[in-house]
Short mmCIF file of C-alpha atoms in Angstrom, two decimals:
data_model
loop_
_atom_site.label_atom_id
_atom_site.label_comp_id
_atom_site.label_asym_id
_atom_site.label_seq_id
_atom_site.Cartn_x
_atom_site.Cartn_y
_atom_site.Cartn_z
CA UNK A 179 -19.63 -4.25 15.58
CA UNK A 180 -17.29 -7.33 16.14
CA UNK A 181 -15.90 -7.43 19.94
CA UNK A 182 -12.23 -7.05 18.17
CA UNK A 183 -13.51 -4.28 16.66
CA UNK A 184 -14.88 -2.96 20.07
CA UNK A 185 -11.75 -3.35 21.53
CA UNK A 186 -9.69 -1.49 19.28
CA UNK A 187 -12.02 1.51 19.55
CA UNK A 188 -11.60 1.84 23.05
CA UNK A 189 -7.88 2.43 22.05
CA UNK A 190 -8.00 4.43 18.73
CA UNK A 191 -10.00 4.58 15.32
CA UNK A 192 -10.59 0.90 13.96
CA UNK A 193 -10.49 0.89 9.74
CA UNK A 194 -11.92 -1.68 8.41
CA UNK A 195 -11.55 -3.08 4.98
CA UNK A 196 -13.50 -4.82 2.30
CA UNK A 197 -13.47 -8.49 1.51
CA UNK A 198 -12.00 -7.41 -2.41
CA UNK A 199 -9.21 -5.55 -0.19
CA UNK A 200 -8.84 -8.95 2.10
CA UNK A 201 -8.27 -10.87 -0.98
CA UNK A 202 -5.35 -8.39 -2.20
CA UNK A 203 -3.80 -8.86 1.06
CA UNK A 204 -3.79 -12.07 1.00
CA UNK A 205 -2.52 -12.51 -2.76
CA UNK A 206 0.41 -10.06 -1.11
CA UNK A 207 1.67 -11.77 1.48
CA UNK A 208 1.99 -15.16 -0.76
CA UNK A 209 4.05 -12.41 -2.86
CA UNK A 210 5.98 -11.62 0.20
CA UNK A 211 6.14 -15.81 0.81
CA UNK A 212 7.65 -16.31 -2.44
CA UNK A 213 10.45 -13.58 -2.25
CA UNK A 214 11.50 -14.59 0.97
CA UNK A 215 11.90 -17.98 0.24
CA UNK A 216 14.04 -17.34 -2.69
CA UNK A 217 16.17 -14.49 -1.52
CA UNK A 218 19.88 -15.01 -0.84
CA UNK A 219 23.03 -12.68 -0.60
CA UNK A 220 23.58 -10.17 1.40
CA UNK A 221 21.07 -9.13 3.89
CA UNK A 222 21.04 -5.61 3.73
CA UNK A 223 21.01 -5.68 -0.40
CA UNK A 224 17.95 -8.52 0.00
CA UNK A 225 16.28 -5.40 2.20
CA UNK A 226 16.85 -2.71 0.27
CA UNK A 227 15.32 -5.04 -2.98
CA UNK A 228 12.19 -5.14 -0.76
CA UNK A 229 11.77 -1.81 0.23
CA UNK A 230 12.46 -0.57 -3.39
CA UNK A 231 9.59 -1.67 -4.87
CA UNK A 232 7.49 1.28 -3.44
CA UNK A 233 7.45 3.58 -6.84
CA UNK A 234 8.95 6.95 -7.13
CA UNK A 235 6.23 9.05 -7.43
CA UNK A 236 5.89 11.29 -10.39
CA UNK A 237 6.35 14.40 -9.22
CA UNK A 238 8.85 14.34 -6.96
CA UNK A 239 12.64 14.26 -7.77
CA UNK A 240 15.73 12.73 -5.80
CA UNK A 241 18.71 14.65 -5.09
CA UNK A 242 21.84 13.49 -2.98
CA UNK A 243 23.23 15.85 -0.48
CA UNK A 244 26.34 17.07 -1.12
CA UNK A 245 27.57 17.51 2.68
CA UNK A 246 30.71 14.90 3.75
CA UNK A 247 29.05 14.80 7.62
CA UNK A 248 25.63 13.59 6.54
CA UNK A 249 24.61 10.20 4.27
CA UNK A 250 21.24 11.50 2.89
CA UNK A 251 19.15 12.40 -0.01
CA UNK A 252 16.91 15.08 -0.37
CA UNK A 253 13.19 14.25 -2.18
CA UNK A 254 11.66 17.00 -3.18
CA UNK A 255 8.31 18.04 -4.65
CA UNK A 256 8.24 20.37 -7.78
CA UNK A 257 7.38 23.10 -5.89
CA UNK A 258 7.30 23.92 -2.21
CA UNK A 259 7.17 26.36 0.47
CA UNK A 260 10.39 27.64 2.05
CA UNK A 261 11.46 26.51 5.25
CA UNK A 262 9.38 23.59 5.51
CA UNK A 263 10.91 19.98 5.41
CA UNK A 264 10.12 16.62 6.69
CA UNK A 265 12.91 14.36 8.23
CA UNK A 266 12.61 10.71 7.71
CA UNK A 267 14.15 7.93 9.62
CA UNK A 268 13.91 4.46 8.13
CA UNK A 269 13.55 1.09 9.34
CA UNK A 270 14.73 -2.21 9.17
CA UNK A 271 15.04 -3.39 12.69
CA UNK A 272 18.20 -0.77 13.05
CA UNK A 273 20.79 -3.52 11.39
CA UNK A 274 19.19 -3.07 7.93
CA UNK A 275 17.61 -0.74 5.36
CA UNK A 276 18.97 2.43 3.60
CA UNK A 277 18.08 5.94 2.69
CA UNK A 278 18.48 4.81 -0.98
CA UNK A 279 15.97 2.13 -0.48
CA UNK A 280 13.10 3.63 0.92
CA UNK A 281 13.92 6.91 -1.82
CA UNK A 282 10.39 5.68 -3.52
CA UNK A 283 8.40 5.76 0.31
CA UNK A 284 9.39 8.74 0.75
CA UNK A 285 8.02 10.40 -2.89
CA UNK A 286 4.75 8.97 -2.31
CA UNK A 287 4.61 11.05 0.92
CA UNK A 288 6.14 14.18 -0.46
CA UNK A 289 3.50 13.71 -3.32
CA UNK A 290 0.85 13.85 -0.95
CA UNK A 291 1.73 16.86 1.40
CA UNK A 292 4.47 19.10 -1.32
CA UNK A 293 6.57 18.49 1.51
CA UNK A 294 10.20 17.87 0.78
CA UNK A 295 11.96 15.08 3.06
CA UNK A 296 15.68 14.53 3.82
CA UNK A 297 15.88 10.78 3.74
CA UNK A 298 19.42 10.00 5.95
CA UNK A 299 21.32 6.63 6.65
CA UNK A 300 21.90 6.62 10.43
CA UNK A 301 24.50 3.68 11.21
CA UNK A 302 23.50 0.49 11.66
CA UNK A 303 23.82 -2.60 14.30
CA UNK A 304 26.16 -4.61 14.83
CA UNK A 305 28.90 -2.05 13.58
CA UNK A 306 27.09 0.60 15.74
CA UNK A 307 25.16 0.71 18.46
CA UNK A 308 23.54 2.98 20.63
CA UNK A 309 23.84 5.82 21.00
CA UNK A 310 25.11 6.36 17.32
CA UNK A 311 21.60 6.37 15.91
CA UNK A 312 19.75 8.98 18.16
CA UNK A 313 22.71 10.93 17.84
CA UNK A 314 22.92 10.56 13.47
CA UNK A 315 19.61 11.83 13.73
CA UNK A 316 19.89 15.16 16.08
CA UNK A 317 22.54 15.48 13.82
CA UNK A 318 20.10 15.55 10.54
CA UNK A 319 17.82 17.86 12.82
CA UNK A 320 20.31 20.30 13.59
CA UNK A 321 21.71 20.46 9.68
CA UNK A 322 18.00 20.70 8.31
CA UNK A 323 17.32 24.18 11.36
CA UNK A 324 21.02 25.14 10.05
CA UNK A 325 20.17 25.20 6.43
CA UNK A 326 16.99 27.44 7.35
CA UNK A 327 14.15 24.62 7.65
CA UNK A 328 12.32 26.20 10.37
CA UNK A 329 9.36 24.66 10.58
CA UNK A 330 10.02 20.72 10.55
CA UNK A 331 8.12 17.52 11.08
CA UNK A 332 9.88 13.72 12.05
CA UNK A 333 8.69 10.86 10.31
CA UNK A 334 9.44 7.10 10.26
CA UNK A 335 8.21 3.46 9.88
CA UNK A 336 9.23 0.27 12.29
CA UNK A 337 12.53 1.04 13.75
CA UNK A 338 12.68 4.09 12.35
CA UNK A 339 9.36 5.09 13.72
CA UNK A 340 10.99 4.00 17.39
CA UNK A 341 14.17 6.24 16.49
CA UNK A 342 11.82 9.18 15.46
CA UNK A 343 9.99 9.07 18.86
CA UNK A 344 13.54 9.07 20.38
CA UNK A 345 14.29 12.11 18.77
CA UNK A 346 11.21 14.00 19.24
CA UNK A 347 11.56 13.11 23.28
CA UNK A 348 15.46 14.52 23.19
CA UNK A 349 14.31 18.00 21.23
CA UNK A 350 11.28 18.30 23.74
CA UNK A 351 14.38 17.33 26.73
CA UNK A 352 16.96 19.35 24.96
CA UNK A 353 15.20 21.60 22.27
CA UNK A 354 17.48 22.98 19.41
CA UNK A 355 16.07 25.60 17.73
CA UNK A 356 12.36 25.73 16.63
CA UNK A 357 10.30 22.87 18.16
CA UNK A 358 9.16 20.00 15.75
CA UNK A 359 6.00 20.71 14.03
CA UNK A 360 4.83 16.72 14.18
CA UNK A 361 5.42 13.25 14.34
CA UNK A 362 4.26 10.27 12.11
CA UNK A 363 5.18 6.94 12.52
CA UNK A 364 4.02 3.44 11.22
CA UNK A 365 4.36 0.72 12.61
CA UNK A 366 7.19 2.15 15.22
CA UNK A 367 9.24 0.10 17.75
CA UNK A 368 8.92 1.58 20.69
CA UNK A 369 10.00 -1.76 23.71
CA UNK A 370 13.06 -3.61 22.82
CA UNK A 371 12.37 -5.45 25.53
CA UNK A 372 9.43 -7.17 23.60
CA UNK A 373 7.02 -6.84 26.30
CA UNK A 374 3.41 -6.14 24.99
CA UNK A 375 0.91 -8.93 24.42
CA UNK A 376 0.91 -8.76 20.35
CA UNK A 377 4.44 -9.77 20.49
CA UNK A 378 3.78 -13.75 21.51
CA UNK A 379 -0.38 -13.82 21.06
CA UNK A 380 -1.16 -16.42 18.89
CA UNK A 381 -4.31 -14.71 17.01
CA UNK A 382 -1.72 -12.53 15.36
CA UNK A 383 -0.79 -13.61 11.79
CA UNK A 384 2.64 -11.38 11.00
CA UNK A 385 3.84 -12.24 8.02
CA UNK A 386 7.11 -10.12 8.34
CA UNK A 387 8.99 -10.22 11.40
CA UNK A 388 8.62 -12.22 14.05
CA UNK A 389 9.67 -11.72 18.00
CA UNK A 390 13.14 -14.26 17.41
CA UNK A 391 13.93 -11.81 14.72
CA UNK A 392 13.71 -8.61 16.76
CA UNK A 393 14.92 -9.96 19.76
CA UNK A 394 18.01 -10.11 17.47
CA UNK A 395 17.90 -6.93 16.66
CA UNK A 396 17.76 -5.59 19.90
CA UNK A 397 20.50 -7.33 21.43
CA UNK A 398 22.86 -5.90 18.46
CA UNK A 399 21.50 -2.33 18.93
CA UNK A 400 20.93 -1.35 22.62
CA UNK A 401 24.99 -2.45 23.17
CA UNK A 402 26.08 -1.37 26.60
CA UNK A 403 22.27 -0.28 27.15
CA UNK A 404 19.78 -2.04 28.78
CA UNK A 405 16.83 -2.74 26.17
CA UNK A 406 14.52 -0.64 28.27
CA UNK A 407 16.28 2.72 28.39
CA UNK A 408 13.99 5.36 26.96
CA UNK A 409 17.32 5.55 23.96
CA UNK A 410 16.29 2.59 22.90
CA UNK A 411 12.56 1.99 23.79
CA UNK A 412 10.80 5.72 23.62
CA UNK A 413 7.59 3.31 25.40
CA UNK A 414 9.33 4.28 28.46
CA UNK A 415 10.79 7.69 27.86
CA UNK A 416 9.60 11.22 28.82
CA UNK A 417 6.29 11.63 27.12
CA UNK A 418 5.77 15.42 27.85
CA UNK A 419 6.14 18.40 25.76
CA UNK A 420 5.98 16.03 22.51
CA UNK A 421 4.21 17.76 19.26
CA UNK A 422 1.30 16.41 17.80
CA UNK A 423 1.29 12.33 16.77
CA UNK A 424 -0.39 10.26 13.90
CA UNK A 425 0.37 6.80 14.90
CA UNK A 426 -0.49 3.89 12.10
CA UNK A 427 -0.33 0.37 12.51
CA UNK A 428 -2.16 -3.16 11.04
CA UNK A 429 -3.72 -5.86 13.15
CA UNK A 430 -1.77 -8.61 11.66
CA UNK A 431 1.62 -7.49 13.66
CA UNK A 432 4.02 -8.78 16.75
CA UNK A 433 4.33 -4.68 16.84
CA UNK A 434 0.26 -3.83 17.02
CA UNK A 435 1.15 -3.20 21.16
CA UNK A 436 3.72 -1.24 20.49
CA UNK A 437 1.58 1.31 18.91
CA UNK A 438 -0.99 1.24 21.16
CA UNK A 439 0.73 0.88 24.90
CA UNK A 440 3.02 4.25 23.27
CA UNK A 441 -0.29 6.52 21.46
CA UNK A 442 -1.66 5.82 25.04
CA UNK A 443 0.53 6.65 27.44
CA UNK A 444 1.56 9.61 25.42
CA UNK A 445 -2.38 10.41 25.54
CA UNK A 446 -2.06 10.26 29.58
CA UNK A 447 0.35 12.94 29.62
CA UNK A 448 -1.60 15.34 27.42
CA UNK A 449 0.55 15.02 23.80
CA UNK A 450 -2.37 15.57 21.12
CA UNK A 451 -2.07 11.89 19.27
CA UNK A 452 -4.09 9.77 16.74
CA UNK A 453 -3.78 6.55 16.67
CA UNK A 454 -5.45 4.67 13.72
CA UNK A 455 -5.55 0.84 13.60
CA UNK A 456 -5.89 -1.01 10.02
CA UNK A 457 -7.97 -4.46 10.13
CA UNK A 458 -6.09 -6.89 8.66
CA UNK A 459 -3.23 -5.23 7.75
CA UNK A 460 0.62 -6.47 8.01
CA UNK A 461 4.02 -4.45 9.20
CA UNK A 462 4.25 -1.02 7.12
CA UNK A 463 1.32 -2.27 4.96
CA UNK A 464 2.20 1.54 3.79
CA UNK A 465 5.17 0.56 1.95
CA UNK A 466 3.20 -1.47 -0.85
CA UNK A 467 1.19 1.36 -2.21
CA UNK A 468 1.66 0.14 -6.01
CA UNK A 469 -0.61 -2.75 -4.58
CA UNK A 470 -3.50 -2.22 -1.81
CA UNK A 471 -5.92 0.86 -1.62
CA UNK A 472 -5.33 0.80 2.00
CA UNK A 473 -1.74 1.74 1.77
CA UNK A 474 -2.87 4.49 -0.07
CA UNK A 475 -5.44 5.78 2.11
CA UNK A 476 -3.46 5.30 5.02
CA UNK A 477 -0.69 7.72 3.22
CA UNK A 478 -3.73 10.33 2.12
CA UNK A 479 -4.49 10.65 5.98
CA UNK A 480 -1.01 10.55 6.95
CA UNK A 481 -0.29 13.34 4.47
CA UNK A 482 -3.54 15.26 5.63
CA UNK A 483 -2.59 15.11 9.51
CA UNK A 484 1.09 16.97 8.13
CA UNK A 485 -0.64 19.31 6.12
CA UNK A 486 -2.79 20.42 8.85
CA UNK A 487 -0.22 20.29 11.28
CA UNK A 488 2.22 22.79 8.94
CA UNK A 489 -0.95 25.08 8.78
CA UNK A 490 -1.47 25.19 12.45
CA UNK A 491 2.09 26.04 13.26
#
């Protein structure tokens, strides 16, 4: 066992990955390279091109809501049990991304539990700023227990990952109606204020974003709050009465701290969480399941902590 290796242990489960795997990763980020370098136009479009290329999954269908006070898409399996439903909250360091976008993310996970998922758009920074977020996504909570989802798990990547840990610690503060099943994030945000040690250590090869960037990001968000107020930073929010958490996250990210400074201190105060850490892997390595095995184990274990979670509850 390698002393990195060691390390992460100490912290959560270490999965490591083959050399064949190694070389697809690397062949992927010269991928990622290329479209960066050649992207231009509009940010948010240049985003949501990125994002898309996740595939719809086969069995799972799209369908827009038809409700003027929510932005969101429902993707549902062919069949599935009533009153279930997973809400997802997207990333894209809060000033980009789109429910639209991430539309073939979301299938892969609904393929894998026969879960469906209300996908929303929350608004974004600059236009918006905190606390329109947190609040767009209470909202999608309290339309999701209104339409008779009782039993209802929160899941998100990056950003939206922070945002979904914001919104589990207000419905454990301020519950509303039947208490979330679960939480599953990858790769969340959870300390705008950039403080953990992945986030300027030089051993860490992100190919993604970079601290500049969310710094950035931050500043537009958090608006007239400070960047370490649990409504923007869940690292330092209320960590008790929180429902089960899978946490996922690669060791080739400025946000690997994140993850683990959160799945721990959420362990200290008793909140049943997994935290599983991916050698080698880059921000939402999830995302590019058309292309590395690892995304889509890391989905089949995601899917199989919701599954069991819906079955204990």
């Amino acid at each position: 066992m390698s002393m990195m290796e060691a390390d992460f242990e100490t912290e959560g489960e270490f999965i490591r990955i083959s050399a064949e795997e190694l070389e697809r990763e690397s062949a992927l980020r010269d991928r990622f390279a290329a479209f960066w370098s050649t992207a231009s136009g509009d940010q948010r479009a240049v985003y949501d091109a990125f994002i898309s290329g996740a595939p719809l999954a086969s069995d799972a269908a799209v369908d827009e809501v038809n409700d003027a006070a929510l932005d969101a898409c429902f993707v549902r399996p062919q069949q599935a049990r009533p009153g279930q439903a997973i809400l997802f909250l997207h990333g894209g360091g809060y000033v980009l991304g789109s429910a639209r976008a991430y539309r073939g993310f979301v299938s892969q996970i609904v393929s894998r539990t026969q879960i469906p998922a209300l996908v929303i758009d929350y608004p974004l920074a600059p236009e918006a700023t905190l606390p329109a977020a947190p609040d767009a996504a209470r909202f999608a909570w309290e339309w999701l227990v209104a339409h008779g989802f009782e039993r209802i798990a929160i899941v998100g990547d990056s950003a939206g990952g922070g945002l979904t840990l914001v919104t589990l610690q207000g419905l454990a503060s301020k519950p509303h109606g039947p208490a979330p099943i679960a939480g599953v994030v990858f790769s969340p945000w959870t300390d705008l204020s950039l403080s953990g040690a992945s986030m300027l250590d030089p051993d860490v090869a992100d190919p993604l974003i970079g601290s500049d960037y969310l710094r950035d990001c931050a500043g537009k968000y958090a608006g007239r709050f400070g960047v370490t107020d649990p409504l923007a930073s869940p690292l330092f929010g209320d960590m008790k009465g929180l429902p089960p958490l899978l946490v996922q996250v690669g060791t080739d990210e400025r946000l690997l701290d994140d993850s683990r400074r959160f799945a721990r201190r959420a362990a200290q105060a008793g909140v049943p969480v997994e935290l599983q850490i991916f050698e080698g892997m880059h921000h939402v390595f999830q995302l590019d399941v058309a292309h590395l095995e690892t995304s889509r184990t890391a989905l089949d274990r995601a899917a199989g902590f919701l599954r069991n979670a819906f079955e204990r509850r």
